[in-house]
Coordinates of C-alpha atoms and ligand atoms in Angstrom, one line a residue:
M327 CA 207.0 130.4 80.8
W328 CA 208.1 133.8 82.1
F329 CA 205.9 136.9 81.6
G330 CA 207.2 140.4 82.2
V331 CA 204.7 143.1 82.2
V332 CA 205.3 146.8 82.0
T333 CA 202.5 148.7 83.8
L334 CA 201.7 151.8 85.9
F335 CA 199.1 149.6 87.7
P336 CA 200.8 146.5 88.8
E337 CA 198.4 145.9 91.5
M338 CA 195.8 145.2 88.8
F339 CA 197.6 141.8 88.3
D340 CA 196.8 140.7 91.9
V341 CA 193.7 139.0 90.4
T342 CA 195.8 136.4 88.6
R343 CA 196.9 135.2 92.1
V344 CA 193.4 135.0 93.5
G345 CA 192.3 131.7 92.1
G346 CA 191.8 129.4 89.1
V347 CA 194.4 127.5 86.9
F348 CA 196.5 130.6 86.4
K349 CA 197.1 130.8 90.2
R350 CA 197.9 127.1 90.4
A351 CA 200.4 127.4 87.5
L352 CA 202.1 130.4 89.3
E353 CA 202.4 128.3 92.5
A354 CA 203.7 125.3 90.6
E355 CA 206.2 127.6 88.9
L356 CA 205.0 126.5 85.5
L357 CA 204.4 130.4 85.0
T358 CA 206.4 133.3 86.5
L359 CA 204.9 136.9 86.4
E360 CA 207.2 139.8 87.0
L361 CA 205.9 143.4 87.0
F362 CA 207.8 146.6 86.0
N363 CA 206.3 150.0 86.9
P364 CA 207.8 152.8 84.7
R365 CA 207.1 155.1 87.7
D366 CA 210.0 153.3 89.5
Y367 CA 212.3 154.2 86.9
T368 CA 211.7 157.9 86.6
L369 CA 214.6 160.4 87.1
D370 CA 212.7 163.5 88.7
K371 CA 211.5 164.0 92.1
H372 CA 207.9 164.0 91.1
H373 CA 208.3 160.6 89.4
T374 CA 206.7 162.0 86.2
V375 CA 205.7 159.4 83.7
D376 CA 203.5 161.5 81.3
G377 CA 203.8 164.7 79.2
R378 CA 201.6 167.0 77.2
P379 CA 201.3 166.0 73.5
Y380 CA 203.5 167.9 71.1
G381 CA 201.1 169.4 68.5
G382 CA 198.4 170.0 71.2
G383 CA 195.3 168.1 71.9
A384 CA 193.6 166.5 74.9
G385 CA 195.2 164.3 77.4
M386 CA 198.7 163.2 78.2
V387 CA 201.2 160.9 76.5
M388 CA 203.6 158.3 78.3
M389 CA 207.1 159.5 78.2
A390 CA 209.7 157.3 76.6
Q391 CA 212.4 157.5 79.2
P392 CA 210.5 155.7 82.1
L393 CA 209.2 153.2 79.5
N394 CA 212.7 152.5 78.1
A395 CA 214.1 152.1 81.7
A396 CA 211.4 149.8 82.8
L397 CA 211.7 147.6 79.6
D398 CA 215.5 147.6 80.2
A399 CA 214.9 146.2 83.7
A400 CA 212.5 143.5 82.3
Q401 CA 214.9 142.5 79.6
V402 CA 217.6 142.0 82.2
A403 CA 215.2 140.1 84.4
A404 CA 214.0 137.9 81.5
P405 CA 215.3 134.3 81.2
C406 CA 215.9 134.6 77.5
V407 CA 215.6 137.1 74.6
C408 CA 211.8 137.5 74.2
D409 CA 209.3 139.3 72.2
V410 CA 208.1 142.8 73.3
V411 CA 204.4 143.1 72.7
L412 CA 202.4 146.3 73.1
L413 CA 198.6 145.8 73.7
S414 CA 197.0 148.6 71.7
P415 CA 193.9 149.4 69.7
Q416 CA 196.2 149.8 66.6
G417 CA 197.5 146.2 66.9
Q418 CA 196.9 143.1 64.8
T419 CA 193.9 141.2 66.2
L420 CA 194.9 138.4 68.8
R421 CA 193.7 135.0 67.5
Q422 CA 194.0 131.6 68.9
Q423 CA 196.9 130.9 66.3
Y424 CA 199.1 133.5 68.1
A425 CA 198.8 131.5 71.3
L426 CA 199.5 128.2 69.5
S427 CA 202.7 129.6 67.9
H428 CA 204.0 131.3 71.1
C429 CA 203.2 128.8 73.9
H430 CA 206.7 127.3 73.6
D431 CA 208.4 130.6 74.0
N432 CA 210.5 130.9 77.3
G433 CA 209.2 134.4 77.9
L434 CA 207.1 137.3 76.7
I435 CA 207.2 141.0 77.6
L436 CA 203.8 142.8 77.5
I437 CA 203.7 146.6 77.6
C438 CA 200.5 148.2 79.0
G439 CA 199.6 151.8 77.7
R440 CA 197.7 154.4 79.5
Y441 CA 196.6 158.1 79.0
E442 CA 196.3 158.8 75.3
G443 CA 199.0 156.4 74.5
L444 CA 202.9 156.0 74.3
D445 CA 205.6 158.2 72.8
E446 CA 205.8 156.8 69.3
R447 CA 209.7 156.8 69.4
F448 CA 209.5 154.2 72.2
V449 CA 207.0 152.1 70.1
Q450 CA 209.3 152.2 67.0
S451 CA 212.4 151.4 68.7
R452 CA 211.5 148.8 71.3
V453 CA 208.2 147.1 70.4
D454 CA 208.3 143.9 68.2
M455 CA 204.6 143.7 67.6
E456 CA 201.3 145.4 68.5
L457 CA 198.3 143.1 69.4
C458 CA 194.7 144.2 69.9
I459 CA 192.0 142.0 71.6
G460 CA 189.1 143.5 69.8
D461 CA 187.7 146.6 68.0
Y462 CA 187.2 148.8 71.0
V463 CA 189.2 151.2 73.2
L464 CA 190.0 150.5 76.9
S465 CA 191.4 152.7 79.5
G466 CA 194.6 150.7 79.7
G467 CA 196.4 147.7 78.2
E468 CA 196.3 145.7 81.6
L469 CA 193.2 143.8 80.8
P470 CA 194.3 142.9 77.3
A471 CA 197.7 141.8 78.8
M472 CA 195.9 139.4 81.1
V473 CA 193.9 138.2 78.1
V474 CA 197.1 137.4 76.3
M475 CA 198.6 135.6 79.3
D476 CA 195.6 133.5 79.6
V477 CA 195.3 132.5 76.1
V478 CA 199.0 131.7 75.7
A479 CA 199.2 129.9 79.1
R480 CA 196.3 127.6 78.2
H481 CA 198.5 126.1 75.4
I482 CA 201.4 125.4 77.6
P483 CA 201.7 121.7 78.0
G484 CA 200.8 120.8 81.7
F485 CA 198.9 124.1 82.3
L486 CA 195.5 122.4 82.0
G487 CA 194.9 119.3 84.2
N488 CA 193.4 117.6 81.3
S489 CA 195.7 118.1 78.4
L490 CA 193.2 116.6 76.0
S491 CA 190.8 119.4 76.5
I492 CA 192.8 121.9 74.5
I493 CA 192.9 119.6 71.4
D494 CA 189.3 119.8 70.3
E495 CA 188.9 123.4 71.5
S496 CA 186.8 125.8 69.5
H497 CA 188.7 128.4 67.4
L498 CA 191.8 126.5 66.7
D499 CA 190.1 125.2 63.5
D500 CA 187.9 128.5 63.0
T501 CA 184.8 126.8 64.2
L502 CA 182.8 127.7 67.3
D503 CA 182.3 125.3 70.1
Y504 CA 179.3 122.8 70.1
P505 CA 176.5 123.2 72.8
H506 CA 177.1 121.5 76.2
Y507 CA 174.5 119.9 78.5
T508 CA 174.7 118.3 82.0
R509 CA 172.3 116.9 84.6
P510 CA 169.4 116.9 84.9
E511 CA 168.0 115.5 81.7
N512 CA 165.0 117.5 81.9
S513 CA 165.5 121.1 83.1
D514 CA 162.1 122.9 83.6
G515 CA 160.6 121.0 80.6
S516 CA 163.7 121.6 78.3
V517 CA 165.3 118.2 77.4
V518 CA 168.8 117.2 76.4
P519 CA 169.1 116.1 72.6
S520 CA 168.5 112.5 72.7
V521 CA 171.4 111.5 70.7
L522 CA 173.7 112.6 73.6
L523 CA 172.1 110.0 75.8
S524 CA 172.3 107.2 73.1
G525 CA 175.9 106.1 74.0
D526 CA 176.6 106.0 70.2
H527 CA 179.9 107.8 70.1
R528 CA 180.1 108.1 66.4
K529 CA 176.6 109.7 66.3
I530 CA 177.4 112.0 69.1
S531 CA 180.6 113.3 67.5
S532 CA 178.9 113.9 64.2
F533 CA 175.9 115.7 66.0
R534 CA 178.4 118.0 67.8
R535 CA 180.4 118.7 64.7
Q536 CA 177.2 119.5 62.9
E537 CA 176.1 121.8 65.7
A538 CA 179.5 123.6 65.7
L539 CA 179.4 124.1 62.0
Q540 CA 175.8 125.4 61.9
R541 CA 176.5 127.8 64.7
T542 CA 179.6 129.1 63.0
F543 CA 177.7 129.5 59.7
Q544 CA 175.0 131.5 61.5
R545 CA 176.9 133.5 64.0
R546 CA 180.5 134.0 62.5
P547 CA 180.3 133.3 58.7
E548 CA 183.4 135.2 58.2
L549 CA 185.4 132.5 60.0
L550 CA 184.3 129.9 57.4
T551 CA 185.7 131.9 54.5
R552 CA 189.2 131.2 55.5
K553 CA 188.5 127.6 56.6
V554 CA 189.6 124.5 54.7
F555 CA 186.9 121.9 55.1
T556 CA 187.4 118.2 55.4
E557 CA 185.2 116.0 53.4
Q558 CA 183.3 115.0 56.6
D559 CA 182.7 118.7 57.3
R560 CA 181.4 119.2 53.9
K561 CA 179.0 116.5 54.2
L562 CA 177.7 117.8 57.5
L563 CA 177.3 121.2 56.2
Q564 CA 175.3 119.9 53.2
E565 CA 173.0 117.9 55.5
N566 CA 172.4 121.1 57.4
F567 CA 171.4 123.0 54.2
A568 CA 169.1 120.1 53.2
K569 CA 167.4 120.4 56.7
G570 CA 167.0 124.2 56.1
Ligands
4H7_723 C1 198.3 151.8 73.6 C2 198.0 153.1 73.0 C3 194.4 147.6 73.9 C4 197.5 151.2 74.5 C5 196.7 153.8 73.6 C6 194.8 148.8 74.7 C7 192.2 148.8 73.8 C8 193.1 147.7 73.5 C9 196.4 151.9 75.1 C10 196.0 153.1 74.5 C11 193.9 149.9 75.0 C12 192.7 146.5 72.7 C13 195.1 154.4 76.4 C14 194.3 154.8 74.0 C15 193.7 154.8 76.8 C16 193.0 155.3 74.6 C17 191.9 156.2 76.6 C18 195.5 151.3 76.1 N1 192.6 149.7 74.5 N2 195.0 153.8 75.1 N3 193.2 155.8 76.0 N4 191.5 146.6 72.0 N5 194.3 151.0 75.7 O1 193.4 145.5 72.6

C-alpha cells in the first residue's frame, strides 16, 4: 500500500524508519511512504505557507495554494486514485473498522494541518473525509497521520509476521483485550490465574472471553451498547453478574 503524506514537517516521519514492523514493511516494499511539503510548492521567494485569518483572531492559517500544489503532486505520484483524508479535531472518530475497510486500498493520502488550521476552501474542494484520533487538540496532524498508517497497515495481509494475531484482536468486535501473563508463574507473590496453567483450551478461551467482556463492561460500557452479543457471550456476561 502507498501512503502519501502532505506535511510541513516531513522529518517527523523519520521515526517510521527507525524500527519495528512498519520499518520492515517499508524495506520489504509492502508499504511505500512519500512525503510532500507544501513549502516546496510555494510561488513567492519567502516560501510562505501561512496567512493571517480573515475576520481577525489569533494565529495563522495554512494557505490553499501550497496545499493544492502539494496535493496535486501527491495525486500524480499515487499509484491509483485514492482517498484524501485530513486529520483534524473536527473529523469523525477513527475506529478499528476504518482500518478494516481500507486495508485493501492501493493508496491513501493524508493531510497534516498546522497553525490554527487550513483554509476551508481547500478542505471543501479537495478533502474526501476528516478523521480524528480522539477528543483532544494537537499541535499538528503528523502524529494522527502516523496513527492512521499504523492501524491501517496492521490489517494488510502479510504486514504482521503472524497473520493470525489480528483475527482475535481487541476492538474489532467492540470488546477490550483479555489480560496477558508470562513467566514467571509467581511474580513477587502475585500468581498467574490457575486456569491458564490447566492446559484445558476450552476453559482457557472461556476465561479469557469472560475477562474481556467484564473489562469492557467496567471500563468502556458504551462499547457494549452497539454490540451484538453471541449466545456464548450472553452466558458469560450473566455468569459475571451472578458472581457480582
Ligand atoms: C486540522 C485543523 C488532529 C488539523 C486544525 C489534528 C488533533 C487531531 C489540525 C488543526 C490536530 C485529532 C492545528 C488546530 C494546531 C489547533 C493548535 C492539527 N489535532 N490544528 N492548532 N484529535 N491538529 O485527531
